[in-house]
Tab-separated table of C-alpha atoms in Angstrom:
chain	number	residue	atom	x	y	z
A	1097	MET	CA	0.257	0.415	-0.753
A	1098	LEU	CA	1.036	3.785	-0.794
A	1099	GLN	CA	0.125	5.461	2.085
A	1100	GLY	CA	1.334	8.670	3.828
A	1101	ILE	CA	4.518	10.220	3.274
A	1102	LEU	CA	7.190	9.260	1.207
A	1103	PRO	CA	10.229	11.024	0.711
A	1104	ALA	CA	12.045	11.405	-2.330
A	1105	LEU	CA	14.690	10.414	-1.161
A	1106	ILE	CA	18.016	12.687	-2.269
A	1107	THR	CA	21.566	11.509	-1.717
A	1108	PRO	CA	24.566	13.306	0.157
A	1109	PHE	CA	27.841	14.012	-0.940
A	1110	ASP	CA	31.528	14.906	0.435
A	1111	ASP	CA	33.759	17.344	0.102
A	1112	THR	CA	35.662	15.561	-2.291
A	1113	ASN	CA	31.969	15.240	-4.271
A	1114	GLN	CA	31.254	10.808	-3.176
A	1115	VAL	CA	28.137	9.803	-1.713
A	1116	ASN	CA	28.411	10.331	1.975
A	1117	TYR	CA	26.293	6.869	2.683
A	1118	LYS	CA	26.817	8.295	7.027
A	1119	ILE	CA	25.068	11.015	6.265
A	1120	LEU	CA	22.256	9.006	3.729
A	1121	VAL	CA	21.687	6.702	6.686
A	1122	ASP	CA	20.877	10.506	9.561
A	1123	MET	CA	18.352	11.920	7.032
A	1124	LEU	CA	17.092	8.191	7.005
A	1125	GLU	CA	16.531	8.116	10.928
A	1126	TYR	CA	15.495	11.900	10.998
A	1127	GLN	CA	12.594	11.457	8.391
A	1128	LEU	CA	11.781	7.880	10.402
A	1129	ASP	CA	11.801	9.691	13.628
A	1130	ALA	CA	9.611	12.056	11.707
A	1131	GLY	CA	7.102	10.062	10.801
A	1132	VAL	CA	6.694	8.936	7.246
A	1133	GLN	CA	6.234	6.085	5.912
A	1134	GLY	CA	8.797	4.746	4.088
A	1135	PHE	CA	11.409	6.179	0.895
A	1136	VAL	CA	10.839	6.342	-2.814
A	1137	ILE	CA	15.779	6.177	-3.939
A	1138	LEU	CA	17.505	6.883	-7.067
A	1139	GLY	CA	14.530	9.137	-8.467
A	1140	SER	CA	15.077	12.544	-10.478
A	1141	THR	CA	15.529	14.149	-6.780
A	1142	GLY	CA	18.003	11.950	-5.264
A	1143	GLU	CA	19.819	12.523	-8.361
A	1144	TYR	CA	20.472	8.840	-10.673
A	1145	TYR	CA	20.999	10.639	-13.935
A	1146	ALA	CA	24.213	11.517	-12.301
A	1147	LEU	CA	24.852	8.120	-9.862
A	1148	THR	CA	27.527	5.290	-11.450
A	1149	ASN	CA	25.788	2.446	-11.086
A	1150	HIS	CA	28.834	1.403	-8.123
A	1151	GLU	CA	26.451	4.163	-5.894
A	1152	ARG	CA	23.341	3.135	-7.018
A	1153	ARG	CA	24.470	-0.794	-5.368
A	1154	GLN	CA	25.332	0.453	-2.633
A	1155	ILE	CA	22.253	2.940	-1.781
A	1156	LEU	CA	20.651	1.196	-2.138
A	1157	LYS	CA	21.457	-1.116	-0.065
A	1158	VAL	CA	21.962	1.749	2.976
A	1159	VAL	CA	19.067	2.028	2.578
A	1160	LYS	CA	17.067	-0.941	2.876
A	1161	GLU	CA	19.954	-2.473	5.630
A	1162	THR	CA	18.793	1.106	7.680
A	1163	VAL	CA	14.493	0.595	7.142
A	1164	LYS	CA	14.197	-2.404	7.313
A	1165	ASP	CA	10.699	-2.510	8.216
A	1166	LYS	CA	10.311	0.427	9.911
A	1167	GLY	CA	9.008	1.397	6.259
A	1168	VAL	CA	7.250	0.956	2.075
A	1169	LEU	CA	10.268	0.751	0.017
A	1170	ILE	CA	10.462	2.265	-3.186
A	1171	ALA	CA	13.167	1.701	-6.101
A	1172	GLY	CA	13.590	4.404	-8.480
A	1173	ALA	CA	14.164	2.540	-11.976
A	1174	ASN	CA	14.588	4.236	-15.019
A	1175	GLY	CA	16.927	5.540	-18.254
A	1176	SER	CA	16.732	5.856	-22.174
A	1177	CYS	CA	15.958	3.032	-23.998
A	1178	THR	CA	14.124	-0.334	-21.961
A	1179	ARG	CA	17.424	-1.912	-22.264
A	1180	GLU	CA	18.909	0.033	-19.746
A	1181	VAL	CA	15.196	0.437	-17.802
A	1182	LEU	CA	15.553	-3.317	-17.600
A	1183	GLU	CA	19.104	-3.707	-15.763
A	1184	GLN	CA	18.302	-0.965	-13.652
A	1185	VAL	CA	15.455	-2.838	-12.244
A	1186	GLN	CA	17.413	-5.984	-12.105
A	1187	GLN	CA	19.981	-4.520	-10.066
A	1188	ALA	CA	16.710	-2.982	-7.707
A	1189	VAL	CA	15.688	-6.740	-7.567
A	1190	GLU	CA	19.243	-8.264	-6.893
A	1191	MET	CA	19.073	-5.500	-3.883
A	1192	GLY	CA	15.978	-7.150	-2.351
A	1193	TYR	CA	13.286	-4.583	-3.724
A	1194	THR	CA	10.237	-5.344	-5.921
A	1195	ASN	CA	8.773	-2.089	-5.675
A	1196	LEU	CA	10.295	-0.152	-9.128
A	1197	LEU	CA	8.669	3.781	-9.780
A	1198	ILE	CA	9.033	3.538	-13.036
A	1199	ALA	CA	9.266	7.100	-15.861
A	1200	PRO	CA	8.520	6.921	-19.862
A	1201	PRO	CA	11.628	6.465	-20.826
A	1202	TYR	CA	13.123	9.711	-21.677
A	1203	TYR	CA	14.866	11.550	-25.168
A	1204	ALA	CA	13.162	8.181	-27.006
A	1205	LEU	CA	9.743	10.197	-26.882
A	1206	PRO	CA	8.330	6.969	-27.020
A	1207	SER	CA	4.193	7.105	-29.022
A	1208	GLN	CA	1.480	5.115	-26.373
A	1209	GLU	CA	1.509	2.193	-27.887
A	1210	GLU	CA	5.008	2.058	-27.934
A	1211	LEU	CA	5.037	3.140	-24.158
A	1212	ILE	CA	2.512	-0.032	-23.511
A	1213	ALA	CA	5.202	-2.590	-25.146
A	1214	HIS	CA	7.714	-0.339	-22.514
A	1215	TYR	CA	5.964	-1.311	-19.661
A	1216	ASN	CA	4.958	-4.904	-20.641
A	1217	THR	CA	7.830	-5.610	-21.425
A	1218	ILE	CA	9.207	-4.987	-18.247
A	1219	LEU	CA	6.816	-6.859	-16.344
A	1220	GLU	CA	7.110	-10.372	-17.810
A	1221	THR	CA	10.924	-9.825	-17.428
A	1222	PHE	CA	10.368	-9.471	-13.713
A	1223	PRO	CA	6.796	-11.783	-12.486
A	1224	GLN	CA	8.136	-10.967	-8.905
A	1225	ILE	CA	7.952	-6.593	-8.648
A	1226	ASN	CA	5.229	-4.692	-8.870
A	1227	LEU	CA	5.216	-1.900	-10.438
A	1228	ILE	CA	3.824	2.366	-10.063
A	1229	LEU	CA	3.867	4.774	-12.861
A	1230	TYR	CA	5.746	7.873	-12.744
A	1231	ASN	CA	3.549	10.840	-14.708
A	1232	TYR	CA	5.840	13.016	-15.079
A	1233	PRO	CA	6.157	14.948	-18.848
A	1234	ILE	CA	8.688	18.208	-17.402
A	1235	ARG	CA	11.136	15.471	-17.675
A	1236	THR	CA	10.751	12.760	-19.592
A	1237	ASN	CA	8.376	15.484	-22.290
A	1238	VAL	CA	6.146	12.282	-22.244
A	1239	GLU	CA	3.315	12.061	-20.361
A	1240	ILE	CA	1.666	8.724	-19.569
A	1241	GLY	CA	-1.821	8.902	-20.958
A	1242	TYR	CA	-4.555	7.572	-19.939
A	1243	LEU	CA	-4.294	4.235	-23.162
A	1244	VAL	CA	-1.862	3.671	-20.924
A	1245	LEU	CA	-4.024	3.903	-17.884
A	1246	GLU	CA	-6.998	1.882	-19.646
A	1247	ALA	CA	-4.210	-0.451	-20.459
A	1248	PHE	CA	-3.546	-1.473	-17.251
A	1249	LYS	CA	-6.175	-0.363	-15.112
A	1250	ASP	CA	-6.573	-4.849	-14.370
A	1251	HIS	CA	-3.070	-5.696	-13.972
A	1252	PRO	CA	-2.747	-7.297	-10.183
A	1253	ARG	CA	1.586	-5.290	-10.202
A	1254	VAL	CA	0.685	-2.217	-11.687
A	1255	ILE	CA	0.151	-0.508	-8.381
A	1256	GLY	CA	-1.010	3.051	-8.535
A	1257	ILE	CA	0.555	6.202	-10.505
A	1258	LYS	CA	3.204	8.775	-9.275
A	1259	GLU	CA	0.961	11.765	-10.473
A	1260	SER	CA	4.014	14.991	-11.068
A	1261	SER	CA	2.519	16.750	-14.714
A	1262	GLY	CA	1.381	19.580	-12.533
A	1263	ASN	CA	-2.271	19.924	-13.439
A	1264	LEU	CA	-4.246	18.988	-10.699
A	1265	LEU	CA	-8.087	18.455	-13.312
A	1266	ARG	CA	-6.010	14.788	-13.897
A	1267	ALA	CA	-4.914	13.656	-10.995
A	1268	ILE	CA	-8.765	14.833	-10.406
A	1269	GLU	CA	-10.393	12.398	-12.969
A	1270	ILE	CA	-7.371	10.007	-12.102
A	1271	GLY	CA	-8.623	10.022	-8.804
A	1272	GLU	CA	-12.647	10.138	-9.138
A	1273	LYS	CA	-12.381	7.323	-12.407
A	1274	TYR	CA	-9.403	4.480	-11.774
A	1275	LYS	CA	-10.016	4.528	-8.266
A	1276	ASP	CA	-10.635	1.384	-8.045
A	1277	HIS	CA	-7.245	0.916	-9.580
A	1278	TYR	CA	-4.164	2.280	-9.400
A	1279	GLN	CA	-3.493	4.255	-5.584
A	1280	LEU	CA	-3.026	7.750	-6.449
A	1281	SER	CA	0.210	9.313	-5.472
A	1282	CYS	CA	1.322	13.315	-5.421
A	1283	GLY	CA	3.730	14.149	-6.977
A	1284	SER	CA	3.040	18.381	-7.446
A	1285	ASP	CA	3.611	19.217	-4.105
A	1286	ASP	CA	1.999	22.136	-3.897
A	1287	GLN	CA	-0.562	21.092	-4.365
A	1288	ALA	CA	-0.736	17.731	-2.113
A	1289	LEU	CA	-4.061	19.077	-0.415
A	1290	ASP	CA	-6.404	18.682	-3.941
A	1291	PHE	CA	-4.220	15.584	-3.640
A	1292	PHE	CA	-5.528	14.019	-1.301
A	1293	LEU	CA	-9.174	15.751	-1.234
A	1294	TRP	CA	-9.359	13.674	-4.151
A	1295	GLY	CA	-8.372	10.528	-3.339
A	1296	ALA	CA	-4.356	10.126	-3.325
A	1297	SER	CA	-2.938	8.141	-0.509
A	1298	SER	CA	0.155	9.044	-0.734
A	1299	TRP	CA	2.650	11.985	-1.030
A	1300	ILE	CA	5.940	10.884	-2.990
A	1301	CYS	CA	7.087	14.981	-1.649
A	1302	GLY	CA	11.249	15.431	-1.659
A	1303	PRO	CA	10.046	18.544	1.297
A	1304	ALA	CA	10.581	15.983	3.650
A	1305	ASN	CA	14.054	15.847	3.107
A	1306	CYS	CA	14.451	19.106	5.135
A	1307	PHE	CA	11.146	19.260	6.811
A	1308	PRO	CA	9.716	16.007	7.228
A	1309	ASP	CA	7.409	17.292	10.666
A	1310	LYS	CA	5.793	20.039	8.366
A	1311	VAL	CA	4.404	17.524	5.985
A	1312	THR	CA	4.114	15.301	8.500
A	1313	THR	CA	1.526	17.713	10.923
A	1314	MET	CA	-0.466	18.182	7.379
A	1315	MET	CA	-1.014	14.560	6.670
A	1316	ASN	CA	-1.978	13.014	10.166
A	1317	LYS	CA	-3.862	16.099	10.636
A	1318	TYR	CA	-5.724	15.161	7.151
A	1319	ASN	CA	-6.407	11.229	8.703
A	1320	THR	CA	-7.839	12.212	11.872
A	1321	GLY	CA	-10.567	14.962	9.384
A	1322	ASP	CA	-8.479	18.224	9.994
A	1323	ILE	CA	-9.162	20.097	6.780
A	1324	ARG	CA	-8.593	23.121	9.042
A	1325	GLY	CA	-5.485	22.652	10.693
A	1326	ALA	CA	-4.017	20.566	7.334
A	1327	GLN	CA	-4.677	23.663	5.308
A	1328	ASP	CA	-3.209	25.761	7.958
A	1329	VAL	CA	-0.014	24.499	7.874
A	1330	MET	CA	0.107	23.988	3.853
A	1331	ARG	CA	-0.703	27.494	4.342
A	1332	GLN	CA	2.845	27.533	5.973
A	1333	LEU	CA	4.710	25.549	2.929
A	1334	PHE	CA	4.051	27.593	-0.483
A	1335	PRO	CA	6.010	30.300	-0.083
A	1336	ILE	CA	8.853	27.970	0.020
A	1337	MET	CA	6.899	25.242	-1.917
A	1338	SER	CA	7.041	28.696	-4.292
A	1339	LEU	CA	10.434	28.690	-4.162
A	1340	MET	CA	10.836	25.407	-5.311
A	1341	GLU	CA	9.046	25.225	-7.753
A	1342	SER	CA	10.614	27.947	-9.764
A	1343	GLY	CA	13.531	26.825	-10.799
A	1344	LYS	CA	17.258	24.290	-8.776
A	1345	PHE	CA	14.658	22.253	-7.368
A	1346	ILE	CA	17.689	19.614	-6.407
A	1347	GLN	CA	19.464	22.793	-5.150
A	1348	LYS	CA	17.253	24.397	-3.303
A	1349	VAL	CA	15.759	21.082	-1.390
A	1350	LYS	CA	19.924	19.864	-0.967
A	1351	TYR	CA	20.161	23.557	1.282
A	1352	GLY	CA	16.878	22.968	3.459
A	1353	CYS	CA	18.306	19.868	4.461
A	1354	GLN	CA	21.635	21.613	5.193
A	1355	LEU	CA	19.541	24.495	7.458
A	1356	ALA	CA	18.686	21.633	8.725
A	1357	GLY	CA	21.648	20.984	10.463
A	1358	PHE	CA	22.603	17.598	7.555
A	1359	GLU	CA	25.748	18.634	4.474
A	1360	VAL	CA	24.396	16.753	2.263
A	1361	GLY	CA	26.424	19.236	0.017
A	1362	ASN	CA	25.997	20.632	-3.505
A	1363	ALA	CA	24.420	18.796	-6.627
A	1364	ARG	CA	26.746	16.586	-9.119
A	1365	MET	CA	27.081	18.683	-11.880
A	1366	PRO	CA	25.524	20.124	-14.447
A	1367	LEU	CA	23.270	21.313	-11.762
A	1368	LEU	CA	25.528	24.097	-10.120
A	1369	PRO	CA	25.340	25.851	-6.495
A	1370	LEU	CA	22.103	27.678	-6.002
A	1371	THR	CA	24.063	32.188	-5.469
A	1372	ASP	CA	23.648	33.482	-2.637
A	1373	THR	CA	20.999	36.190	-3.945
A	1374	GLU	CA	19.320	32.654	-3.954
A	1375	LYS	CA	19.440	30.790	-0.388
A	1376	ALA	CA	18.960	34.208	0.597
A	1377	GLU	CA	16.404	34.031	-0.510
A	1378	PHE	CA	15.613	30.890	0.837
A	1379	LYS	CA	16.565	30.818	3.609
A	1380	HIS	CA	13.884	33.783	4.849
A	1381	ALA	CA	11.670	31.146	3.878
A	1382	PHE	CA	13.009	28.859	5.300
A	1383	ASP	CA	13.697	31.022	8.614
A	1384	GLN	CA	10.143	32.108	8.531
A	1385	MET	CA	8.237	28.668	7.548
A	1386	LYS	CA	8.868	28.204	11.312
């Protein structure tokens, strides 16, 4: 079940630009203590595209050994073609992961029929996995359209969709039309409360890395029927989430982690660090949120 807050986990780096596994463990424990229900590993917020395969395997290993049975674990497995995605799924399966979050292949721009064939190949090759579709057209330039949703709506191992299109009307339609077929997960942070009101069961959340207490508080208030209280928390979060969504999302999440007390380093190139002006603006919003 995809329930509650599922942080889209960052990848911390040290001063030599190597993965900092100690800080990774500290981040996991910090977020678990705040009440998150699991983690999504090797997603876009985790800079999976900038990691070597050895680093990906080590991250998967460290996360699994740290979290154990304290939360659901979902591994990203993405690439520019079906062959590459199959390799990434194989690696995740070898490390003990059975829940996979997979976006359309980027750059190739597959049609909807080709996308259906792509996902069918993954499911047929790995009969032990559960698949969560990942609709993020701003990054892949390919939308998981309704043809794809129709094709897999009765497949027992296609269990959900992370909707990151930014189109709330699409999320509403998925939540209504496919509520008996897919678990809907929010992938548009500034729309999280709206997603829950329209049937989402989880929030795969980048900001949970740096202020997990706030997002879990919102979730808890919503779950207890305190909609006004959940709305009040979202009002506190809007300014800083608006800054995150305005650009340099990964850099801002990582800087937020630094403000929360974790030396997670900068994003890897081609992403560059925030400027002093951008840091000052973000810190002001971060401090105001408290």
